[in-house]
CSV table of C-alpha atoms in Angstrom, one decimal:
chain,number,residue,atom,x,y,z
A,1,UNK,CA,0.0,0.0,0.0
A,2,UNK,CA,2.6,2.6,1.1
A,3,UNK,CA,4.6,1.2,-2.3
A,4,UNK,CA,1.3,1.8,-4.5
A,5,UNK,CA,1.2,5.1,-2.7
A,6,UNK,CA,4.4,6.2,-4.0
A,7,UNK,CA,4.2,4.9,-7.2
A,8,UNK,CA,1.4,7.2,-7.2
A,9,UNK,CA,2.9,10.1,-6.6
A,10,UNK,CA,5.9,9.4,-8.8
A,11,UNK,CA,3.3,9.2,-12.0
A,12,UNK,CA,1.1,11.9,-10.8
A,13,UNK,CA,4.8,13.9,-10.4
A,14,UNK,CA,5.4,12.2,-13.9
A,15,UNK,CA,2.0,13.4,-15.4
A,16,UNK,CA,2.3,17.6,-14.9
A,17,UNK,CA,0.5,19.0,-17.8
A,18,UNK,CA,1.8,22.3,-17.3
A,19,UNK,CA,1.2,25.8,-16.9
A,20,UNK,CA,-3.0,26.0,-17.3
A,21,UNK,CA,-4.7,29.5,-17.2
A,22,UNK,CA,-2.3,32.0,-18.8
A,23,UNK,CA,-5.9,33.0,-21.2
A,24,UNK,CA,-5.6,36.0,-19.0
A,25,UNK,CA,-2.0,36.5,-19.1
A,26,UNK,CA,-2.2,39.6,-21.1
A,27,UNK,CA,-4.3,41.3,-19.0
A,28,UNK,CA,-1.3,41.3,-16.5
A,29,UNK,CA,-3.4,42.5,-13.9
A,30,UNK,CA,-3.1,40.2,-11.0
A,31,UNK,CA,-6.0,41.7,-8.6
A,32,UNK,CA,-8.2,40.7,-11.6
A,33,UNK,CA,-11.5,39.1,-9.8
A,34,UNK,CA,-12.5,38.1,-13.3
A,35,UNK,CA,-11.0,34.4,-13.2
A,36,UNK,CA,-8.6,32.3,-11.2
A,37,UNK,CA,-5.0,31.0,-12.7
A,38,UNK,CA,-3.7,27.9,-11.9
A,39,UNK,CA,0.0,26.5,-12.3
A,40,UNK,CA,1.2,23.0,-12.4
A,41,UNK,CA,-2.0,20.5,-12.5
A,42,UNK,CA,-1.6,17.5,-11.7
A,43,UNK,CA,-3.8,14.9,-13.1
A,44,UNK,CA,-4.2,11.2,-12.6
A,45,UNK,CA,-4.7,9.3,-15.6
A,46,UNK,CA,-6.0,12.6,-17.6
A,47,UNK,CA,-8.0,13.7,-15.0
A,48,UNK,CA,-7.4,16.7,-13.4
A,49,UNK,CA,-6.4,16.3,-9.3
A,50,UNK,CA,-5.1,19.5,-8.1
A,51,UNK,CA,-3.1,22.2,-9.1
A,52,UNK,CA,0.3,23.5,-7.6
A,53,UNK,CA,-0.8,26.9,-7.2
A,54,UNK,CA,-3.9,28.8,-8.0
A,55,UNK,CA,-4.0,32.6,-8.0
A,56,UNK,CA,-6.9,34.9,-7.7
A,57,UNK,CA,-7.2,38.3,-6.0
A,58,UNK,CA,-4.2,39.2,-5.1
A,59,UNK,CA,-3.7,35.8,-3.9
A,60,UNK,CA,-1.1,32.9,-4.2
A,61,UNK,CA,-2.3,29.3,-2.9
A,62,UNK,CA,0.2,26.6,-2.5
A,63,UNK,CA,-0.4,23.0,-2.6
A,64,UNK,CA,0.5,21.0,0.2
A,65,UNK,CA,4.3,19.8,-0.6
A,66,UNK,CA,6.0,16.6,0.9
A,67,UNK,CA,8.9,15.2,0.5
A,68,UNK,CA,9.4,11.4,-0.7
A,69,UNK,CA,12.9,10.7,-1.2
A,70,UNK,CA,16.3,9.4,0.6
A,71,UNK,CA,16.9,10.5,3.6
A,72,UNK,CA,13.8,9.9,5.4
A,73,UNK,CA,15.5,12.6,7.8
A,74,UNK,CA,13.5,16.1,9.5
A,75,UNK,CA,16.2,18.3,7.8
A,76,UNK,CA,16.5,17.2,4.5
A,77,UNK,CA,12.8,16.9,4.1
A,78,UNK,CA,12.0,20.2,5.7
A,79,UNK,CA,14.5,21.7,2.4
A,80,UNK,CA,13.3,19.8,0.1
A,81,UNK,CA,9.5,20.6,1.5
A,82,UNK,CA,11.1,24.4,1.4
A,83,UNK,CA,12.4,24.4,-1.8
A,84,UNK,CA,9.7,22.8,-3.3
A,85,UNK,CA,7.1,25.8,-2.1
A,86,UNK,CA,9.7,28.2,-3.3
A,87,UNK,CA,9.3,27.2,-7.0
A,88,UNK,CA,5.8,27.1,-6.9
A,89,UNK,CA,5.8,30.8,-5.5
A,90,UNK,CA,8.2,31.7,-8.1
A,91,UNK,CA,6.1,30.1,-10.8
A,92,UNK,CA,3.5,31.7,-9.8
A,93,UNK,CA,4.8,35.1,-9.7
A,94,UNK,CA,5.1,35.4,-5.7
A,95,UNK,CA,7.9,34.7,-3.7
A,96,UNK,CA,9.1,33.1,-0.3
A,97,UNK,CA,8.9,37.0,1.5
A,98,UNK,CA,5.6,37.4,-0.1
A,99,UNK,CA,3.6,34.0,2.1
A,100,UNK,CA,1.4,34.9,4.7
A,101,UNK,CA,0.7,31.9,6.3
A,102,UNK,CA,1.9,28.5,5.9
A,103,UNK,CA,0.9,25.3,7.6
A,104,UNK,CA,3.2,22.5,8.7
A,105,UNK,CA,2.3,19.1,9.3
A,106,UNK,CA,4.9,16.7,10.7
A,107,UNK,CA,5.1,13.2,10.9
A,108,UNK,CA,6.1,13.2,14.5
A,109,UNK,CA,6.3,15.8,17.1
A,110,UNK,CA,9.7,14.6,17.8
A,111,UNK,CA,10.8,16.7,14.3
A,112,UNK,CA,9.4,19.9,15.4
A,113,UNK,CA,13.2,21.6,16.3
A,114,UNK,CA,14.8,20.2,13.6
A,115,UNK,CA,12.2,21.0,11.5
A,116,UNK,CA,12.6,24.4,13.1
A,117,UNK,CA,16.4,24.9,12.5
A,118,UNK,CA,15.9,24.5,8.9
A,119,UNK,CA,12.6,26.7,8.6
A,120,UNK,CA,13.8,29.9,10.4
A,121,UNK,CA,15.0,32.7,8.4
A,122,UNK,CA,13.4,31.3,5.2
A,123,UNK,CA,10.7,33.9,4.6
A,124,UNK,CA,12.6,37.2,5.2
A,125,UNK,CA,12.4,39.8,8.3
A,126,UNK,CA,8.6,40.0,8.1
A,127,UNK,CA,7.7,35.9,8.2
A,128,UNK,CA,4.3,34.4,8.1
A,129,UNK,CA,2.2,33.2,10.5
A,130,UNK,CA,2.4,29.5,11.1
A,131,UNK,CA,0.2,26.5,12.3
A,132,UNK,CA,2.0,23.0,13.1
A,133,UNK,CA,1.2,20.0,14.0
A,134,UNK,CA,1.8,16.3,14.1
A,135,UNK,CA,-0.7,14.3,12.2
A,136,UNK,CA,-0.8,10.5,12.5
A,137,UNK,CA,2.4,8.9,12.3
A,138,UNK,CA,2.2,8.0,8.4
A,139,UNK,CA,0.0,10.3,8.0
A,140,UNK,CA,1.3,12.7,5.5
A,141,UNK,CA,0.8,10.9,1.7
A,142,UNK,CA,4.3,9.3,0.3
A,143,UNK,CA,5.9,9.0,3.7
A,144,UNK,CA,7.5,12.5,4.0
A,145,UNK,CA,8.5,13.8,7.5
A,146,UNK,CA,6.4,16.5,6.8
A,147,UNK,CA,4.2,18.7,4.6
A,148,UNK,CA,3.5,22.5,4.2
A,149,UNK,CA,1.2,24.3,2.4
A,150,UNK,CA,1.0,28.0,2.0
A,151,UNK,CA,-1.4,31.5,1.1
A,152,UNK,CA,1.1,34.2,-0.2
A,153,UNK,CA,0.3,37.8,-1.6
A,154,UNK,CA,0.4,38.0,-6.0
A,155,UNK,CA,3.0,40.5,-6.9
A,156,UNK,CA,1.4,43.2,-7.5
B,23,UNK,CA,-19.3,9.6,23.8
B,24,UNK,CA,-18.8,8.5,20.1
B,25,UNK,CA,-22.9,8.3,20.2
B,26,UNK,CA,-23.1,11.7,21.8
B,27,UNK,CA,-20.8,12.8,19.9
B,28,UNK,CA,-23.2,11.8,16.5
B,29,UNK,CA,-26.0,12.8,18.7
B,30,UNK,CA,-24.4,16.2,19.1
B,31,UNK,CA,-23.8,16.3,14.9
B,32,UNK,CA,-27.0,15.3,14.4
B,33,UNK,CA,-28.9,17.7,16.7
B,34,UNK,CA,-26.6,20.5,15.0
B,35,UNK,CA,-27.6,19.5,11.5
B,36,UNK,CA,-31.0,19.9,12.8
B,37,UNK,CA,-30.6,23.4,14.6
B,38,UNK,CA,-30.0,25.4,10.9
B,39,UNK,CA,-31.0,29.2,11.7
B,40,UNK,CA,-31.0,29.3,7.7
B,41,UNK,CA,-29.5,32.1,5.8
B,42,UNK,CA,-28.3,35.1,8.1
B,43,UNK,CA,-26.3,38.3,6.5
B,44,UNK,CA,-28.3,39.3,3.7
B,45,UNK,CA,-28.7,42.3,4.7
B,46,UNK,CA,-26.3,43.5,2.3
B,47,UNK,CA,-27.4,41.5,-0.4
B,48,UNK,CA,-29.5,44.6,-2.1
B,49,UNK,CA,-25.8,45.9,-2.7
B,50,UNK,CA,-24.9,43.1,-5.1
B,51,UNK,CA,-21.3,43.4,-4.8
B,52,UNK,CA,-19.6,40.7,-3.9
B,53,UNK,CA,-16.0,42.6,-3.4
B,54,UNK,CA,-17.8,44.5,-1.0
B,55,UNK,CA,-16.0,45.2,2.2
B,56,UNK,CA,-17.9,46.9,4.3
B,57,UNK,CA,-19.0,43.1,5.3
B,58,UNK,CA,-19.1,39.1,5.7
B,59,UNK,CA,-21.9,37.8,5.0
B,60,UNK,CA,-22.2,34.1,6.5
B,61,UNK,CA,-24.8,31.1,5.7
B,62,UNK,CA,-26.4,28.2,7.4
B,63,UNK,CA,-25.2,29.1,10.7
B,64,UNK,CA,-25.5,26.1,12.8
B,65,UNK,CA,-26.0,26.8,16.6
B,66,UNK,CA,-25.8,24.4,19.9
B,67,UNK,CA,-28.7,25.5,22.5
B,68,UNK,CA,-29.1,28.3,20.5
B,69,UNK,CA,-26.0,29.9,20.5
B,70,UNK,CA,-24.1,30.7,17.3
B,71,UNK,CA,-21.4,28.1,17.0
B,72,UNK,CA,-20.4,27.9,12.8
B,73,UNK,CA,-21.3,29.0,9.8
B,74,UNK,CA,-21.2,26.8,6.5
B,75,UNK,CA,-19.6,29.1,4.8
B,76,UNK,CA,-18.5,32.9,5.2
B,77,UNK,CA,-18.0,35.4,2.0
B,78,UNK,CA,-15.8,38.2,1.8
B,79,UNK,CA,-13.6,40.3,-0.6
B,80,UNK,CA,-14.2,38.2,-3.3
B,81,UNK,CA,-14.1,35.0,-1.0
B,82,UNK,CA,-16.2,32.1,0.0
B,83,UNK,CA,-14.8,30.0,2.7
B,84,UNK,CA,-17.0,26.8,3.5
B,85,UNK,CA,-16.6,24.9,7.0
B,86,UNK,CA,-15.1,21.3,7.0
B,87,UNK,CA,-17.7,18.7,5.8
B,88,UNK,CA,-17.9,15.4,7.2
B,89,UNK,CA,-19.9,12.2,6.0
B,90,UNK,CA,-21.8,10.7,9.4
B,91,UNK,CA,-23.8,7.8,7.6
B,92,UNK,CA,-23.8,4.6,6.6
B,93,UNK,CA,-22.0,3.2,4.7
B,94,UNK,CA,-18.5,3.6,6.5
B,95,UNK,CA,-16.1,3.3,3.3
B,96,UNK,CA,-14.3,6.0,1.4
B,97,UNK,CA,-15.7,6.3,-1.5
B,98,UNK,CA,-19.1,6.3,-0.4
B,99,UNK,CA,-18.0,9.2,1.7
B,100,UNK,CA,-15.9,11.2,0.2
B,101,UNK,CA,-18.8,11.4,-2.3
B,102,UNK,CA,-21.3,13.0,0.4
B,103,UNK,CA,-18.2,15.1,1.5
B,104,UNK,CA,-18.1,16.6,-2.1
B,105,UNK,CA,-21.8,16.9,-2.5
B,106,UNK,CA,-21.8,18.4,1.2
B,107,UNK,CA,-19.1,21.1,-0.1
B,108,UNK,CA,-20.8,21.6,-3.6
B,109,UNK,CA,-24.5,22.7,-2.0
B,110,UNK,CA,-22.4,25.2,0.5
B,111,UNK,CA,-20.7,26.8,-2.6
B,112,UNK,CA,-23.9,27.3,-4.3
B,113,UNK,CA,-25.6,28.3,-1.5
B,114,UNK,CA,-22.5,30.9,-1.3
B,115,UNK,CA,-23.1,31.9,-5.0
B,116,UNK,CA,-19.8,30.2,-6.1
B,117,UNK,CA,-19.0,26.7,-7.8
B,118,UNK,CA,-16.9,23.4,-7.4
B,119,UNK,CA,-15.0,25.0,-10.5
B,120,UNK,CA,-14.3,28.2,-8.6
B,121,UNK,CA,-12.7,26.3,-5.8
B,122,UNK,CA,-9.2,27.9,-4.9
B,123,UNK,CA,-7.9,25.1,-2.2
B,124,UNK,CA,-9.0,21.9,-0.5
B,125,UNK,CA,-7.8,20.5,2.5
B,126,UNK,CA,-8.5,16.9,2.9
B,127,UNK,CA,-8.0,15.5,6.5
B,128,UNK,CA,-8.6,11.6,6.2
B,129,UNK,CA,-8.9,9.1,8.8
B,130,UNK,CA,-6.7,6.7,7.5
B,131,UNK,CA,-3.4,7.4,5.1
B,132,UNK,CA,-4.4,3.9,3.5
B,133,UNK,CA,-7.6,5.3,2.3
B,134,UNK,CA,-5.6,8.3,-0.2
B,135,UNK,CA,-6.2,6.2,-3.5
B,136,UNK,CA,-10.0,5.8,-2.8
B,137,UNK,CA,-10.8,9.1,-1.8
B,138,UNK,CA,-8.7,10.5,-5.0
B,139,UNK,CA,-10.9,8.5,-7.5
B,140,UNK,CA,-14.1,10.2,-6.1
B,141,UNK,CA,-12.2,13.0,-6.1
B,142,UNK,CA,-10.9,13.6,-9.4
B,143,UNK,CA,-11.9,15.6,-11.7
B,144,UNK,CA,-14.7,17.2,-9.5
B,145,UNK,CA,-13.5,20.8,-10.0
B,146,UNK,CA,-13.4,21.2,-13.4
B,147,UNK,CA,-10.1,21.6,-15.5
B,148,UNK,CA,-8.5,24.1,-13.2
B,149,UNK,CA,-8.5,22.2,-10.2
B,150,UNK,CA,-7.4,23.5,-6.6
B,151,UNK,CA,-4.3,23.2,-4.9
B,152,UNK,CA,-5.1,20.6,-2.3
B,153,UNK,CA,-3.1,19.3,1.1
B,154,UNK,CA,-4.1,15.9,2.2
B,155,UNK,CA,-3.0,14.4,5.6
B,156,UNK,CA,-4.1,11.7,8.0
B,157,UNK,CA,-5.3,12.6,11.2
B,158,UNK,CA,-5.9,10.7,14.0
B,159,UNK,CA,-8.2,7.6,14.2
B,160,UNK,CA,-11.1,8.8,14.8
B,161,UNK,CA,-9.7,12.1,14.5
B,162,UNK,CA,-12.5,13.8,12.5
B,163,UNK,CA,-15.9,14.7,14.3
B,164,UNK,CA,-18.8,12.2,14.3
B,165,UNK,CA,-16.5,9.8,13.0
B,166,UNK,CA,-16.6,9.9,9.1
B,167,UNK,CA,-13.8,8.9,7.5
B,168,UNK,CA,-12.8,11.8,5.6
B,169,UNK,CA,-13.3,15.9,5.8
B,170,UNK,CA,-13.0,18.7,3.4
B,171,UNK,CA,-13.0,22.3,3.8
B,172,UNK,CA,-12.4,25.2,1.2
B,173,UNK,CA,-11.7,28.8,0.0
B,174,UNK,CA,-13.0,29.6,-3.3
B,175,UNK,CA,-13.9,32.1,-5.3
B,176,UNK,CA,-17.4,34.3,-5.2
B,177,UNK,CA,-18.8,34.4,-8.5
B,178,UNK,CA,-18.8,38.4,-9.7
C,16,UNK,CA,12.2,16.2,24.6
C,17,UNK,CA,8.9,17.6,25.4
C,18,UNK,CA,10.6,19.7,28.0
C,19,UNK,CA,13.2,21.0,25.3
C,20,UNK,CA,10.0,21.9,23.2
C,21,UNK,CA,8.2,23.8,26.1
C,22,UNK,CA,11.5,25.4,27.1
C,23,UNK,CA,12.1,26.8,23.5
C,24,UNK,CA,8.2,27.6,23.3
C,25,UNK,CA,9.1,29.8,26.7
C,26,UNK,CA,12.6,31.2,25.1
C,27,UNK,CA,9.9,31.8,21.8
C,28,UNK,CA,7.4,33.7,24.1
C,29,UNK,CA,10.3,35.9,25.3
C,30,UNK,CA,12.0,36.8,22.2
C,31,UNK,CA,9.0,38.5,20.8
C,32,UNK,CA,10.4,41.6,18.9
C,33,UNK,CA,7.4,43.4,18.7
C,34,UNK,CA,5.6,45.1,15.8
C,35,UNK,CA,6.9,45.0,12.6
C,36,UNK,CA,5.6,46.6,9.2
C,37,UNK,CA,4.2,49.6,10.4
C,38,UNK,CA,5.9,51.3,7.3
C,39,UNK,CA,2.7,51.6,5.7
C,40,UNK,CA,0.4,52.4,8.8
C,41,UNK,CA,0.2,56.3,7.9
C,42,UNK,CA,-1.3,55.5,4.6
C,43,UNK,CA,-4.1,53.9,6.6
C,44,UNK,CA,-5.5,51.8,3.9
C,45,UNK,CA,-6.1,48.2,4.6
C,46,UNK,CA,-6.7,47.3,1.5
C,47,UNK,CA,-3.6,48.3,0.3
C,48,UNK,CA,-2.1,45.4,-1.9
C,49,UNK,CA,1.5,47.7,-2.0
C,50,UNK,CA,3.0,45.1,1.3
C,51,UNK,CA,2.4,43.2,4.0
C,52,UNK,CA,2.1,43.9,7.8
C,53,UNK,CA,3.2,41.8,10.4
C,54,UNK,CA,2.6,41.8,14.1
C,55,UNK,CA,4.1,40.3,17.2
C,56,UNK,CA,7.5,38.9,15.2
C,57,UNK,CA,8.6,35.0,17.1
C,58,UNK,CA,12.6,34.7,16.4
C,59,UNK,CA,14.9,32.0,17.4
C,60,UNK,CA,18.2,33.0,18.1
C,61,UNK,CA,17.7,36.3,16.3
C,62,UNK,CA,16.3,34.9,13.1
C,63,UNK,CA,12.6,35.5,12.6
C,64,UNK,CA,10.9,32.0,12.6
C,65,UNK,CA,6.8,33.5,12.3
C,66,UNK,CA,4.5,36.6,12.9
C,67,UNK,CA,1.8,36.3,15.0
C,68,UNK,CA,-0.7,38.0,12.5
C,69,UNK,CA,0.0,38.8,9.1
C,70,UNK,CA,-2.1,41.4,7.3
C,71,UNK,CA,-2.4,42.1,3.6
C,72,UNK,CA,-5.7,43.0,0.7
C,73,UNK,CA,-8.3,43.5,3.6
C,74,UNK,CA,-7.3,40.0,5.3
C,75,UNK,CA,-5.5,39.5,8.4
C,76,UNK,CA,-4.3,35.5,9.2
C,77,UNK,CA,-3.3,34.9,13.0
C,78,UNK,CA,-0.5,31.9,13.7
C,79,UNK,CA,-1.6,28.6,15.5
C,80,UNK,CA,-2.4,29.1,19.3
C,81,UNK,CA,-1.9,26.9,22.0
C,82,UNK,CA,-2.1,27.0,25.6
C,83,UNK,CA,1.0,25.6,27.7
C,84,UNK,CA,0.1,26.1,31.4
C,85,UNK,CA,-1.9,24.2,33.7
C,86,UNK,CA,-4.4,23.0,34.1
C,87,UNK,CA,-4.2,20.3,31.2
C,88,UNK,CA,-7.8,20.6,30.2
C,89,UNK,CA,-9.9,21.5,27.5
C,90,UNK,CA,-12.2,23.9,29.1
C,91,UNK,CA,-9.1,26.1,30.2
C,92,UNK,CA,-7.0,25.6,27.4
C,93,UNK,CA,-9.6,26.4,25.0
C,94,UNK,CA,-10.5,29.4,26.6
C,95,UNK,CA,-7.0,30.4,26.9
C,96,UNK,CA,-6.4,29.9,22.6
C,97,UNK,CA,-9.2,32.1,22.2
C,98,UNK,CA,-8.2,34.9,24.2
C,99,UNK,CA,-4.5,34.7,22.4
C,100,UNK,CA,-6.6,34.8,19.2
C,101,UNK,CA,-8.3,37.4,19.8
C,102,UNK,CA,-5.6,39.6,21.5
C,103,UNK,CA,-3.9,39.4,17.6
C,104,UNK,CA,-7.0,40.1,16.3
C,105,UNK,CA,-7.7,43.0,17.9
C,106,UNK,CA,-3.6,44.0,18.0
C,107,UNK,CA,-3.8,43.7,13.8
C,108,UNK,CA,-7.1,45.6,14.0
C,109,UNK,CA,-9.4,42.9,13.7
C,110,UNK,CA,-12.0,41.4,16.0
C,111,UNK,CA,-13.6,38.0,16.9
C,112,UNK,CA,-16.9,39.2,15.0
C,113,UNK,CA,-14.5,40.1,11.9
C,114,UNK,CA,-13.4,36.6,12.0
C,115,UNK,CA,-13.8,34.0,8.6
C,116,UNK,CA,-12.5,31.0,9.0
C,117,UNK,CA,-11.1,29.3,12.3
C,118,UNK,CA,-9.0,25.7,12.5
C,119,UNK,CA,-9.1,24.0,15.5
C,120,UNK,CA,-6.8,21.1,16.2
C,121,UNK,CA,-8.0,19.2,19.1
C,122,UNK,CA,-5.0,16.6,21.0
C,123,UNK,CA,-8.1,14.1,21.7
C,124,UNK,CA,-11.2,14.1,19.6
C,125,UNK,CA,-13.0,13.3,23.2
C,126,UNK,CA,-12.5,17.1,23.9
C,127,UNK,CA,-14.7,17.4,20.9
C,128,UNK,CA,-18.0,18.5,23.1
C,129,UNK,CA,-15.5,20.6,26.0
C,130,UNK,CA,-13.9,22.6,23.3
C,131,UNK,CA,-17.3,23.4,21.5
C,132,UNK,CA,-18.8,24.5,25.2
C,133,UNK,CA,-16.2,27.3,25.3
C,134,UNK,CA,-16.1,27.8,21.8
C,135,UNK,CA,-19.8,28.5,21.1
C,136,UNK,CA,-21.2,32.1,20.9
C,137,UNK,CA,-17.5,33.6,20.9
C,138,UNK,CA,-17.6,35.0,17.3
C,139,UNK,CA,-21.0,36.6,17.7
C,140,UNK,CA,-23.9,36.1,15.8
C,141,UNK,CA,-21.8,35.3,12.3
C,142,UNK,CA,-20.0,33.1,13.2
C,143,UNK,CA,-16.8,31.9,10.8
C,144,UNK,CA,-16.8,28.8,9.3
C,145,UNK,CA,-14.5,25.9,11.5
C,146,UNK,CA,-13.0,22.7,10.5
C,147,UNK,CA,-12.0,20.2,14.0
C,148,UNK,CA,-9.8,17.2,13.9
C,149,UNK,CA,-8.1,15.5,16.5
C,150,UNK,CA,-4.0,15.4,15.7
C,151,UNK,CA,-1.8,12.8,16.8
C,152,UNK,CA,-1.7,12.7,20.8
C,153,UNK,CA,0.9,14.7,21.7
C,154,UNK,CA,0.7,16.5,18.2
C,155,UNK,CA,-0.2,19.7,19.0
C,156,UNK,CA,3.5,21.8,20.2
C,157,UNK,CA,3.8,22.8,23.7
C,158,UNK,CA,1.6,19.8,25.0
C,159,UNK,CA,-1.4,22.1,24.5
C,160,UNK,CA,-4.4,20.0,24.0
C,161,UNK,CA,-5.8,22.1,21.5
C,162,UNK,CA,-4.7,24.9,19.2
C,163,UNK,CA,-6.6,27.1,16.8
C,164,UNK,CA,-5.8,29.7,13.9
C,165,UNK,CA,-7.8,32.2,11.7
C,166,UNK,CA,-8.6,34.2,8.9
C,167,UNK,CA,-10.4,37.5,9.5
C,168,UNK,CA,-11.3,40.6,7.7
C,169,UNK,CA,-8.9,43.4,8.9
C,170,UNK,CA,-11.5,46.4,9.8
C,171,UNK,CA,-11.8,48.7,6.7
């Protein structure tokens, strides 16, 4: 199960169709109310599942991001978790000092200072706010040590 | 306490006050921010306790939605938990399409493939970013095995 | 291990460096999309780790609460997380009334009726919409046995 679970996310992480929603690129106007954009759809067998970002309003929403590769270790998973959000704010035309709230989800309270260490500093002088906590213990899909999600401002 | 917890859900799905906060409605305006407007507030011994969903600034945000009956499998729920979310949005004058993020807190990791084949495709060919996690067992109210809740987009 | 966690919670509690992002308070605008404001700044050793309230395009988004004292139980913690909420509500110009969306994570869905006896009637008559799930035990930091975020509208 955990194996099909993977395998999963390696062909829905296989499967990206792309960038979806530039029809309103041209109207560069990113507080436009008249239709959302979305970045990085993910779809399972040619169904659409979720996006990696949507935009809307002056808004940026992340997708939840884990991480699901060697070393199953709090650090390297909270980068790669890290890293993996800042691309998607980048692609999306926001960046890590623009979030304004993220939300962790560990796999074990036991990671939350390690987690920590690797964390602080990342969103510039004026971070966002922050929820964590530990779901159940392989709990977060793909067996990462964690997951985050975020809500960051469109650069205006 | 399982039983009063149920008892508790089902006596707040019967307590609806209905539709409060139209008193702006006349205005039309859905960017309006002079004020929420909130819908199918559900109240314990008659005091406000949620609302189904809140709108504001071009936002709908509908409360997490739970599945409480018969049968106790996945797809069977997460089907009532979509349905449950789709009626709120309407009710909110938005759509499944306009749906900007999903969280997804199941009750068991090893249910993620079931609840993504119900799930899929449900909101359109933009989808929403989405964050999935296991909580607990037993971890979500009245003991369904899955819960949603959203931010989307009002219609304007 | 827990100890550490509560003892950097503490050194976290201590560090606060105040109010930041005030730059932009004389144009006394919140809908102003030009930046962000951020309230009640958490560091770690001098590096900024997360704001307690973010503000930004007529939204304001508190951080996770918890309560770490004694007593250990959910009448008294929950009331505790809802009068930290609402001290950064108010401190980014919000209120509990202004309030859109809450999250409550609950250490033991058994607290689910305790939690809702405080909780009711605290938002006013519009209530926001919530989601509840029970964590892992021991999931929520600080050993609180229940923690809770928002989204509000900041007071236009």
């Amino acid at each position: 199960m955990q194996t099909e679970r993977r395998s999963l996310l390696k062909k829905l992480a296989a499967s990206f169709l792309g960038v979806i929603g530039f029809g309103l690129a041209t109207k560069a106007n990113t507080n436009s109310k008249e239709d959302k954009q979305v970045f990085n759809v993910v779809s399972d067998q040619d169904v659409p599942l979720f996006s990696g970002s949507t935009k809307y309003n002056g808004l940026v929403f992340i997708a939840g991001k884990g991480a699901h590769v060697e070393p199953f270790e709090i650090k390297a998973h909270t980068e790669i978790v890290l890293k993996e959000l800042e691309k998607e704010l980048i692609k999306a035309g926001s960046s890590m000092e623009k979030v304004l709230k993220v939300t962790v989800y560990l796999n074990d309270i036991n990671d939350y200072q390690g987690m920590n260490e690797v964390y602080k500093g990342r969103f510039g002088k004026k971070p966002p706010v922050r929820s964590t906590i530990a779901v159940a213990k392989g709990g977060v899909p793909g067996d990462s040590l964690v997951e985050m999600d975020c809500i960051a401002m469109a650069i205006s």
